[in-house]
mmCIF file of C-alpha atoms in Angstrom:
data_model
loop_
_atom_site.group_PDB
_atom_site.id
_atom_site.type_symbol
_atom_site.label_atom_id
_atom_site.label_comp_id
_atom_site.label_asym_id
_atom_site.label_seq_id
_atom_site.Cartn_x
_atom_site.Cartn_y
_atom_site.Cartn_z
ATOM 1 C CA ASN A 2 24.585 23.706 25.926
ATOM 2 C CA VAL A 3 23.441 21.042 28.254
ATOM 3 C CA ALA A 4 22.770 23.578 31.074
ATOM 4 C CA ARG A 5 19.981 24.979 28.824
ATOM 5 C CA GLY A 6 18.253 21.590 28.686
ATOM 6 C CA LYS A 7 14.653 21.027 29.536
ATOM 7 C CA GLY A 8 15.453 19.618 32.902
ATOM 8 C CA ARG A 9 17.041 22.846 34.220
ATOM 9 C CA TYR A 10 13.833 24.675 33.600
ATOM 10 C CA GLU A 11 11.561 21.969 35.147
ATOM 11 C CA VAL A 12 13.540 22.039 38.279
ATOM 12 C CA TRP A 13 13.659 25.799 38.506
ATOM 13 C CA ASP A 14 9.955 26.073 37.635
ATOM 14 C CA LYS A 15 9.276 24.156 40.976
ATOM 15 C CA VAL A 16 11.654 26.137 43.271
ATOM 16 C CA ASP A 17 9.960 27.765 46.107
ATOM 17 C CA LEU A 18 12.081 30.455 47.312
ATOM 18 C CA THR A 19 10.257 30.889 50.508
ATOM 19 C CA SER A 20 10.886 27.195 51.571
ATOM 20 C CA PRO A 21 13.108 26.580 54.424
ATOM 21 C CA GLN A 22 15.524 24.654 52.025
ATOM 22 C CA ALA A 23 15.855 27.757 49.913
ATOM 23 C CA THR A 24 16.460 29.956 52.761
ATOM 24 C CA GLU A 25 18.972 27.558 54.233
ATOM 25 C CA LEU A 26 20.873 27.314 50.953
ATOM 26 C CA VAL A 27 21.063 31.053 50.751
ATOM 27 C CA ARG A 28 22.207 31.275 54.269
ATOM 28 C CA LEU A 29 24.941 28.553 53.801
ATOM 29 C CA LEU A 30 26.249 30.284 50.549
ATOM 30 C CA VAL A 31 26.474 33.712 52.265
ATOM 31 C CA GLU A 32 28.153 32.033 55.277
ATOM 32 C CA ARG A 33 30.685 30.241 53.221
ATOM 33 C CA GLY A 34 31.685 33.485 51.207
ATOM 34 C CA VAL A 35 30.582 31.905 47.801
ATOM 35 C CA TYR A 36 30.538 34.243 45.012
ATOM 36 C CA LEU A 37 27.457 33.642 42.908
ATOM 37 C CA ASP A 38 27.305 34.163 39.115
ATOM 38 C CA PRO A 39 23.938 33.225 37.968
ATOM 39 C CA THR A 40 24.156 34.310 34.344
ATOM 40 C CA VAL A 41 20.439 34.502 34.183
ATOM 41 C CA ALA A 42 20.270 36.166 30.637
ATOM 42 C CA VAL A 43 21.565 33.136 29.022
ATOM 43 C CA PHE A 44 18.600 31.239 30.084
ATOM 44 C CA GLU A 45 16.033 33.815 28.973
ATOM 45 C CA THR A 46 13.418 32.928 26.313
ATOM 46 C CA ALA A 47 13.899 35.092 23.107
ATOM 47 C CA LYS A 48 11.650 38.164 22.633
ATOM 48 C CA THR A 49 10.555 37.947 26.317
ATOM 49 C CA ALA A 50 12.131 39.593 29.329
ATOM 50 C CA GLY A 51 11.239 40.530 32.932
ATOM 51 C CA ALA A 52 7.838 39.532 34.013
ATOM 52 C CA ASP A 53 7.141 37.909 30.731
ATOM 53 C CA GLN A 54 9.825 35.249 31.360
ATOM 54 C CA PRO A 55 8.887 31.760 32.353
ATOM 55 C CA ARG A 56 8.650 31.236 36.113
ATOM 56 C CA ALA A 57 11.860 29.068 35.924
ATOM 57 C CA VAL A 58 13.907 31.974 34.687
ATOM 58 C CA ARG A 59 12.188 34.483 37.253
ATOM 59 C CA ASN A 60 13.082 31.941 40.028
ATOM 60 C CA MET A 61 16.746 31.907 38.971
ATOM 61 C CA ALA A 62 16.743 35.535 39.005
ATOM 62 C CA ALA A 63 14.854 35.879 42.294
ATOM 63 C CA LEU A 64 17.288 33.387 44.150
ATOM 64 C CA ALA A 65 20.315 35.695 43.020
ATOM 65 C CA ALA A 66 18.499 38.771 44.432
ATOM 66 C CA ALA A 67 17.644 36.994 47.519
ATOM 67 C CA PHE A 68 21.270 35.916 47.958
ATOM 68 C CA ARG A 69 22.502 39.492 47.422
ATOM 69 C CA LYS A 70 19.872 40.908 49.948
ATOM 70 C CA ALA A 71 21.217 38.375 52.492
ATOM 71 C CA GLY A 72 24.726 39.714 52.028
ATOM 72 C CA GLY A 73 25.977 37.309 49.334
ATOM 73 C CA LEU A 74 28.735 38.137 46.960
ATOM 74 C CA LEU A 75 27.083 38.386 43.626
ATOM 75 C CA VAL A 76 28.987 38.997 40.447
ATOM 76 C CA VAL A 77 28.254 39.375 36.792
ATOM 77 C CA GLY A 78 29.160 36.580 34.293
ATOM 78 C CA SER A 79 29.288 37.084 30.501
ATOM 79 C CA HIS A 80 28.243 35.356 27.488
ATOM 80 C CA GLY A 81 28.858 36.452 23.939
ATOM 81 C CA ARG A 82 25.279 35.678 22.921
ATOM 82 C CA VAL A 83 22.207 35.821 24.852
ATOM 83 C CA PRO A 84 18.381 35.795 23.537
ATOM 84 C CA ASN A 85 17.558 39.250 24.448
ATOM 85 C CA ALA A 86 20.667 41.327 23.621
ATOM 86 C CA GLU A 87 22.465 42.114 20.272
ATOM 87 C CA LEU A 88 25.856 40.690 19.930
ATOM 88 C CA GLY A 89 28.244 42.594 22.355
ATOM 89 C CA PHE A 90 25.482 43.544 24.757
ATOM 90 C CA ALA A 91 25.084 40.180 26.596
ATOM 91 C CA TYR A 92 26.772 41.700 29.759
ATOM 92 C CA HIS A 93 24.452 44.674 29.683
ATOM 93 C CA ARG A 94 21.289 42.364 29.467
ATOM 94 C CA GLU A 95 22.724 40.462 32.427
ATOM 95 C CA LEU A 96 22.757 43.653 34.577
ATOM 96 C CA GLU A 97 19.213 44.319 33.548
ATOM 97 C CA THR A 98 18.030 40.860 34.749
ATOM 98 C CA TYR A 99 19.533 41.692 38.156
ATOM 99 C CA VAL A 100 17.548 44.950 38.430
ATOM 100 C CA GLU A 101 14.407 43.257 37.151
ATOM 101 C CA ALA A 102 14.968 40.744 39.895
ATOM 102 C CA GLY A 103 14.853 43.460 42.491
ATOM 103 C CA LEU A 104 18.526 44.628 42.868
ATOM 104 C CA SER A 105 19.229 48.365 42.603
ATOM 105 C CA PRO A 106 21.113 49.481 39.728
ATOM 106 C CA VAL A 107 24.115 50.203 42.164
ATOM 107 C CA GLU A 108 24.049 46.721 43.347
ATOM 108 C CA ALA A 109 24.162 45.554 39.841
ATOM 109 C CA LEU A 110 27.027 47.677 38.951
ATOM 110 C CA VAL A 111 28.934 46.705 41.920
ATOM 111 C CA ALA A 112 28.411 43.097 41.010
ATOM 112 C CA ALA A 113 29.859 43.911 37.558
ATOM 113 C CA THR A 114 32.905 45.953 38.737
ATOM 114 C CA ARG A 115 34.268 45.872 42.203
ATOM 115 C CA ALA A 116 32.812 42.283 43.226
ATOM 116 C CA GLY A 117 33.999 40.751 40.051
ATOM 117 C CA ALA A 118 37.573 42.026 40.639
ATOM 118 C CA GLU A 119 37.446 40.913 44.130
ATOM 119 C CA ALA A 120 36.195 37.494 43.176
ATOM 120 C CA LEU A 121 38.991 37.058 40.684
ATOM 121 C CA ARG A 122 41.421 38.507 43.321
ATOM 122 C CA ILE A 123 42.595 41.296 41.077
ATOM 123 C CA LYS A 124 43.560 44.044 43.409
ATOM 124 C CA ASP A 125 44.120 46.851 40.966
ATOM 125 C CA ALA A 126 40.713 46.771 39.075
ATOM 126 C CA GLY A 127 37.051 47.190 39.750
ATOM 127 C CA VAL A 128 37.077 50.716 41.008
ATOM 128 C CA ILE A 129 38.296 54.070 39.782
ATOM 129 C CA ARG A 130 41.413 54.846 41.818
ATOM 130 C CA ALA A 131 44.783 56.211 41.065
ATOM 131 C CA GLY A 132 47.245 53.383 40.097
ATOM 132 C CA ASN A 133 44.424 50.894 39.055
ATOM 133 C CA ILE A 134 44.012 49.380 35.625
ATOM 134 C CA ALA A 135 42.556 52.123 33.402
ATOM 135 C CA ASP A 136 39.644 50.146 31.745
ATOM 136 C CA LEU A 137 36.580 52.195 31.635
ATOM 137 C CA VAL A 138 33.230 52.333 29.679
ATOM 138 C CA VAL A 139 31.763 55.814 29.405
ATOM 139 C CA VAL A 140 28.005 55.856 28.821
ATOM 140 C CA ALA A 141 25.546 58.497 28.019
ATOM 141 C CA GLY A 142 22.747 58.770 30.623
ATOM 142 C CA ASP A 143 22.669 57.589 34.089
ATOM 143 C CA PRO A 144 22.827 53.888 34.865
ATOM 144 C CA LEU A 145 22.297 54.579 38.582
ATOM 145 C CA THR A 146 18.767 55.344 37.697
ATOM 146 C CA ASN A 147 18.229 53.246 34.431
ATOM 147 C CA ILE A 148 20.587 50.317 34.175
ATOM 148 C CA SER A 149 19.885 50.171 30.489
ATOM 149 C CA ASP A 150 21.853 53.181 29.941
ATOM 150 C CA THR A 151 24.929 50.895 30.039
ATOM 151 C CA ARG A 152 24.150 50.113 26.510
ATOM 152 C CA LYS A 153 24.538 53.826 25.530
ATOM 153 C CA ILE A 154 28.442 53.484 25.181
ATOM 154 C CA GLU A 155 30.217 56.738 24.205
ATOM 155 C CA MET A 156 33.757 55.624 24.753
ATOM 156 C CA VAL A 157 35.878 52.803 25.859
ATOM 157 C CA ILE A 158 39.042 53.238 27.634
ATOM 158 C CA HIS A 159 41.347 50.298 27.678
ATOM 159 C CA ASP A 160 44.773 50.271 29.166
ATOM 160 C CA GLY A 161 44.844 54.065 29.246
ATOM 161 C CA GLN A 162 44.022 54.399 25.594
ATOM 162 C CA ILE A 163 40.710 55.653 24.145
ATOM 163 C CA LEU A 164 39.390 52.916 21.690
ATOM 164 C CA ASP A 165 37.739 54.127 18.532
ATOM 165 C CA ARG A 166 34.094 53.497 18.791
ATOM 166 C CA ALA A 167 33.575 53.114 15.009
ATOM 167 C CA ILE A 168 36.200 50.492 14.975
ATOM 168 C CA LEU A 169 34.717 48.478 17.792
ATOM 169 C CA MET A 170 31.315 48.602 16.065
ATOM 170 C CA GLU A 171 32.821 47.417 12.762
ATOM 171 C CA LYS A 172 34.294 44.624 14.754
ATOM 172 C CA ILE A 173 30.897 43.757 16.153
ATOM 173 C CA ALA A 174 29.306 43.794 12.840
ATOM 174 C CA ALA A 175 31.927 41.548 11.362
ATOM 175 C CA LEU A 176 31.091 38.957 14.194
ATOM 176 C CA LYS A 177 27.421 39.203 13.580
ATOM 177 C CA ASN A 178 28.066 38.594 9.877
ATOM 178 C CA ARG A 179 30.145 35.247 10.919
ATOM 179 C CA LYS A 180 27.060 33.552 12.252
#
C-alpha cells in the first residue's frame, strides 16, 4: 500500500499539532463539515501500541483527537488486517487508538456507530431505535469504561437474526489459514 510508504511517516513525524497551520487545518475541516476517517491502526508498527508508537503515528492519532475536540465529525474506518489486532478485530483496534489519542470511549463508540451512519447518510442505522436496522454486537464488559471490551464479543445480531458465534469464529479461522 503506497499510503504506508516511508514518506508518509517522515511527513507525520514533523507535524507540529500546536502550529498555526495545524490549528487552521482543523478549524477549516470542522467549518466545512468534513468527516474524518483517520484509520490510525493500519499505520501502527507491529508489536507496539499507544505511547510506544513512533511519533508519526501518535501525531496522526492526535490530529484526529484534536479534530474531534474541536467539534469535528470523526468516523471509524475499517481494514481487514492491522498490525496490532487479530484478523477480525481491526475495527476494535481502531477504537482503541482513538481512546489512546485522548478521546473518551463514548466518543470513540459514537464515531463507530451514529457518526458513521450519518456520514453514509443511512437514516435507519447507527443508533438503537425502533424501526432501525437490527445489527448489534453484544459484548461482555463495559466498553464505556474500557474500550477494549468491544473485543469480548458474546453475540452478533444481523438483520434481526442471532448469528452463531462458533460459525463466525470458524470463518475467521478459515480466513487466517488462507494467508
